Short mmCIF file of C-alpha atoms in Angstrom, two decimals:
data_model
loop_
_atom_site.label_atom_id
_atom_site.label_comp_id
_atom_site.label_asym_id
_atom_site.label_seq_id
_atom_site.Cartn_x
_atom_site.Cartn_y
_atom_site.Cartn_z
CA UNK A 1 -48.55 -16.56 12.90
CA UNK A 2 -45.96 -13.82 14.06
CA UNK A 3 -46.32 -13.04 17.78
CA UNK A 4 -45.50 -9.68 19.06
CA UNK A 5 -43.51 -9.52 22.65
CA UNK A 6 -46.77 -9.36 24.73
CA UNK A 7 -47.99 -12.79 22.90
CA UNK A 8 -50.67 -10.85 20.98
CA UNK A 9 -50.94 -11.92 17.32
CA UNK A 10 -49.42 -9.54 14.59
CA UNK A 11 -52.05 -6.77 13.09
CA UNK A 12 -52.19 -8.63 9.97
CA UNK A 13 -53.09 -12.05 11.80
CA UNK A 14 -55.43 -10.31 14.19
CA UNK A 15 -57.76 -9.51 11.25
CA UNK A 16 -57.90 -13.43 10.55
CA UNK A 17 -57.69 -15.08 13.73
CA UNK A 18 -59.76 -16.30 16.69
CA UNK A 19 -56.99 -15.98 19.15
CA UNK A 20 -56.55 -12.81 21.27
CA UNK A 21 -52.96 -13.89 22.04
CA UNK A 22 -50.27 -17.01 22.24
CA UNK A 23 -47.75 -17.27 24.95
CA UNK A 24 -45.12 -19.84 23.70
CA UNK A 25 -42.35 -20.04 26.72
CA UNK A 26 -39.34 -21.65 25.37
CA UNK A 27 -38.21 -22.74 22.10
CA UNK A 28 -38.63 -26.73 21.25
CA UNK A 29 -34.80 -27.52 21.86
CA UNK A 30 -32.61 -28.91 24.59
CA UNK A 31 -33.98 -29.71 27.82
CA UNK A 32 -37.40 -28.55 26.50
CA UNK A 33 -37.42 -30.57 23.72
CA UNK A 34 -36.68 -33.48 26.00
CA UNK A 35 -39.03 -33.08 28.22
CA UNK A 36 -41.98 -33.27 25.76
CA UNK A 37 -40.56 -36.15 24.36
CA UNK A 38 -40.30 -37.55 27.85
CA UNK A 39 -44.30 -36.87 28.57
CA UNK A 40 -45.68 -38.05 24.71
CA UNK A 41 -43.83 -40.83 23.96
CA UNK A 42 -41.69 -42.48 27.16
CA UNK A 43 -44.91 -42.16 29.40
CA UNK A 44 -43.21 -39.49 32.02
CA UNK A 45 -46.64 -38.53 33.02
CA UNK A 46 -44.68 -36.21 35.80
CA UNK A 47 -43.30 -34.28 33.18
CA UNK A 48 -46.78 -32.44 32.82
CA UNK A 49 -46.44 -31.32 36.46
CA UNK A 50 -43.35 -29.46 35.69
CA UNK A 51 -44.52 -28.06 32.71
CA UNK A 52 -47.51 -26.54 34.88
CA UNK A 53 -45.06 -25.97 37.32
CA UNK A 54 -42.91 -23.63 34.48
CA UNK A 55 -45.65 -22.28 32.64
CA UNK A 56 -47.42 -21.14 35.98
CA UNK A 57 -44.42 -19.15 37.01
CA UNK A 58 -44.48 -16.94 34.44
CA UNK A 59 -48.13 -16.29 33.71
CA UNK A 60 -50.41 -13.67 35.40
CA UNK A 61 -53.88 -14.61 33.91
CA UNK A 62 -56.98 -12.27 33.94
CA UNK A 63 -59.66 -12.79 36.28
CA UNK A 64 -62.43 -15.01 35.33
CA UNK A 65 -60.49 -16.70 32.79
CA UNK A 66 -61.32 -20.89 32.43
CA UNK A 67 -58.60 -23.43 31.50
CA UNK A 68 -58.93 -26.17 28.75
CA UNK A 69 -56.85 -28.12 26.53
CA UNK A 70 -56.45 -28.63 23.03
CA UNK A 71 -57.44 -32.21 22.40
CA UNK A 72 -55.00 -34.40 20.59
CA UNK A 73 -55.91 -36.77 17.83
CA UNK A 74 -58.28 -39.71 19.20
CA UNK A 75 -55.60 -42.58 17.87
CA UNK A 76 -52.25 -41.14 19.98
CA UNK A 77 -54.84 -41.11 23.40
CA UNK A 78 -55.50 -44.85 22.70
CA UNK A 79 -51.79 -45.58 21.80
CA UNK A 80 -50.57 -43.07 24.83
CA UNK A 81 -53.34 -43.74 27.40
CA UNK A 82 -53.41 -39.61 28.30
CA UNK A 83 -53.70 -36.97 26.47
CA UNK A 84 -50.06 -34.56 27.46
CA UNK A 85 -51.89 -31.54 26.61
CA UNK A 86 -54.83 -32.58 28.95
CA UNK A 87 -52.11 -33.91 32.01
CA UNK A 88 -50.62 -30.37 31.02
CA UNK A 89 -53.86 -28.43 31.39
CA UNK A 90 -55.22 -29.72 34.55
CA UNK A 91 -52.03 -29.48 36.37
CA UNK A 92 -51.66 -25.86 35.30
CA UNK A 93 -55.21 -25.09 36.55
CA UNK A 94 -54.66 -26.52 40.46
CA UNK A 95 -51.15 -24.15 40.30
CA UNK A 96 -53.02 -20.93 38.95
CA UNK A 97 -56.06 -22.05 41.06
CA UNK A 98 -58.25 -21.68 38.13
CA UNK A 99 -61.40 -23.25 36.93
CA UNK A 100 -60.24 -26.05 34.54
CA UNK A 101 -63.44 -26.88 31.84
CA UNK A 102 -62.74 -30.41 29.20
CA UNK A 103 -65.75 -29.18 27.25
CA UNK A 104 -63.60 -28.95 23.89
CA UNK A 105 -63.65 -32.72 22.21
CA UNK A 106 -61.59 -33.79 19.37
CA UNK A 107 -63.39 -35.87 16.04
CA UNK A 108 -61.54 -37.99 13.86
CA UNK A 109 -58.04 -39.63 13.64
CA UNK A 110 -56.19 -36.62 11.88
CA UNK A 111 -52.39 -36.32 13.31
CA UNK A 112 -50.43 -33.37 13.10
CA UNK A 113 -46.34 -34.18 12.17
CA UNK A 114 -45.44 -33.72 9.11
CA UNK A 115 -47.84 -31.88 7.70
CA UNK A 116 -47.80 -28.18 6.58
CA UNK A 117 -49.89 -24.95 8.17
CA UNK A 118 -52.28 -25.10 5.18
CA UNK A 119 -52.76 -28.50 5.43
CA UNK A 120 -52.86 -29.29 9.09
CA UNK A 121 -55.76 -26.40 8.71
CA UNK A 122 -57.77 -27.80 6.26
CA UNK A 123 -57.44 -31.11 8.50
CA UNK A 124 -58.69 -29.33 11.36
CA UNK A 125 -61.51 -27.61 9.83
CA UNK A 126 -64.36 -29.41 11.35
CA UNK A 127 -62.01 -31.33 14.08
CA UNK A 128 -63.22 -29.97 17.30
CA UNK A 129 -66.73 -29.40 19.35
CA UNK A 130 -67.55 -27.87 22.49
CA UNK A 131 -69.77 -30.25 24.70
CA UNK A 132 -71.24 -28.20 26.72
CA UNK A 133 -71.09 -24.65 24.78
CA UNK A 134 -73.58 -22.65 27.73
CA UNK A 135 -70.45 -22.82 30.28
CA UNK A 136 -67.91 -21.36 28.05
CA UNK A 137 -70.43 -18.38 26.86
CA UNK A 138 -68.52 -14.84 27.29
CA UNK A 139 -65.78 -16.80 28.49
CA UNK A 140 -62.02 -15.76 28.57
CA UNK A 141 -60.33 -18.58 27.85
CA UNK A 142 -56.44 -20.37 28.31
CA UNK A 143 -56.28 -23.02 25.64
CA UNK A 144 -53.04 -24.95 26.67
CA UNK A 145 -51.23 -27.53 24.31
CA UNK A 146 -47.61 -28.66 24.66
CA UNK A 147 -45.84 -27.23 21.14
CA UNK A 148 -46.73 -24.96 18.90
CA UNK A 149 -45.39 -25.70 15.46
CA UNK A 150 -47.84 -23.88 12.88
CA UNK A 151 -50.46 -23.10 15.20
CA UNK A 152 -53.30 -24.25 13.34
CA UNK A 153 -54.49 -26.81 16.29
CA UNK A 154 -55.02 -23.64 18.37
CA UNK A 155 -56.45 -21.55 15.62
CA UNK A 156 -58.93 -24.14 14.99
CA UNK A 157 -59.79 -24.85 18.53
CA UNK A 158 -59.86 -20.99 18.92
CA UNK A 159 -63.14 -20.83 15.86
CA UNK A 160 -64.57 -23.58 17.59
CA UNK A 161 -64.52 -22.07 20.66
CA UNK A 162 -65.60 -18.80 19.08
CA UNK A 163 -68.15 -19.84 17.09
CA UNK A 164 -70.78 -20.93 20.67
CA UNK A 165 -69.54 -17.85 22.11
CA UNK A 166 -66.18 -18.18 23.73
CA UNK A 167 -65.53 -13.78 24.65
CA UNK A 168 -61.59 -14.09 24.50
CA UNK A 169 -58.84 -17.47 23.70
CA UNK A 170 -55.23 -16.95 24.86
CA UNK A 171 -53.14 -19.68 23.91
CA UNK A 172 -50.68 -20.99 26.38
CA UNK A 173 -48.03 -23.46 24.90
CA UNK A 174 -44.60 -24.69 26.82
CA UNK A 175 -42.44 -24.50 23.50
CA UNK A 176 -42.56 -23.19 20.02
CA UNK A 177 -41.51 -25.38 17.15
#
């Protein structure tokens, strides 16, 4: 997906796509890149705070918008004990003082790295579920994850979300890939 400067998806994507808009902040290098390595994989659970703490600073969200995450895969929560997109989520709702909503779930084992937009969609096809789909109904919704590399999580958590009713999904990601 090409983003425009405002985050909104290209005109060509926007025909296609159950996101209104993604907001990627920084690239995935450097300090950036260090920090998400930090939160997923050396257990720096505090790093998610000062993502929040970064993304929060430069977002001015719509009213009656309702934060969730996109769910990681169900085999990296056991191995991680959190879910970095969750820790990332929550903590960004209590600095926006926003509703925050974990009605989106995540089925089966599929992980992510390594594979390609086309096939990290078809792996995501029937990956996610909503809950409890009546509180999300004409919703505006932030769906925050940590890095966006093809985009396909979001886009399939965005049809999900669309599909019981979901009005409007923003993305929100700390770095693009």
């Amino acid at each position: 997906r090409r983003l425009s400067p405002q985050g909104r998806l290209c005109a060509t994507c926007r025909r296609t796509s159950a996101l209104y808009a993604v907001h990627a902040f920084v690239s995935y290098k450097d300090v950036a890149k260090e920090l998400v390595w930090r939160l997923k994989f050396s257990g720096a659970r505090a790093a998610a705070q000062e993502i929040a703490r970064l993304l929060a600073a430069h977002l001015t969200p719509p009213e009656n918008v309702i934060v969730m995450h996109a769910p990681t895969a169900s085999s990296r929560l056991r191995r991680r004990g959190y879910d970095q997109a969750e820790l990332i989520a929550r903590a960004l709702a209590r600095e926006l003082r926003l509703p925050y909503m974990p009605v989106l779930k995540r089925l089966g084992q599929q992980q992510q790295v390594g594979a390609g937009r086309s096939q990290r969609l078809a792996q995501l096809a029937t990956a996610f579920r909503v809950s409890q789909p009546g509180l999300i109904k004409d919703a505006h919704i932030l769906l925050i994850d940590d890095v966006l590399t093809t985009g396909a999580t979001l886009e399939a958590a965005a049809k999900t979300l669309k599909a019981v009713g979901a009005k409007r999904i923003s993305g929100i990601v700390f770095a693009q890939a």
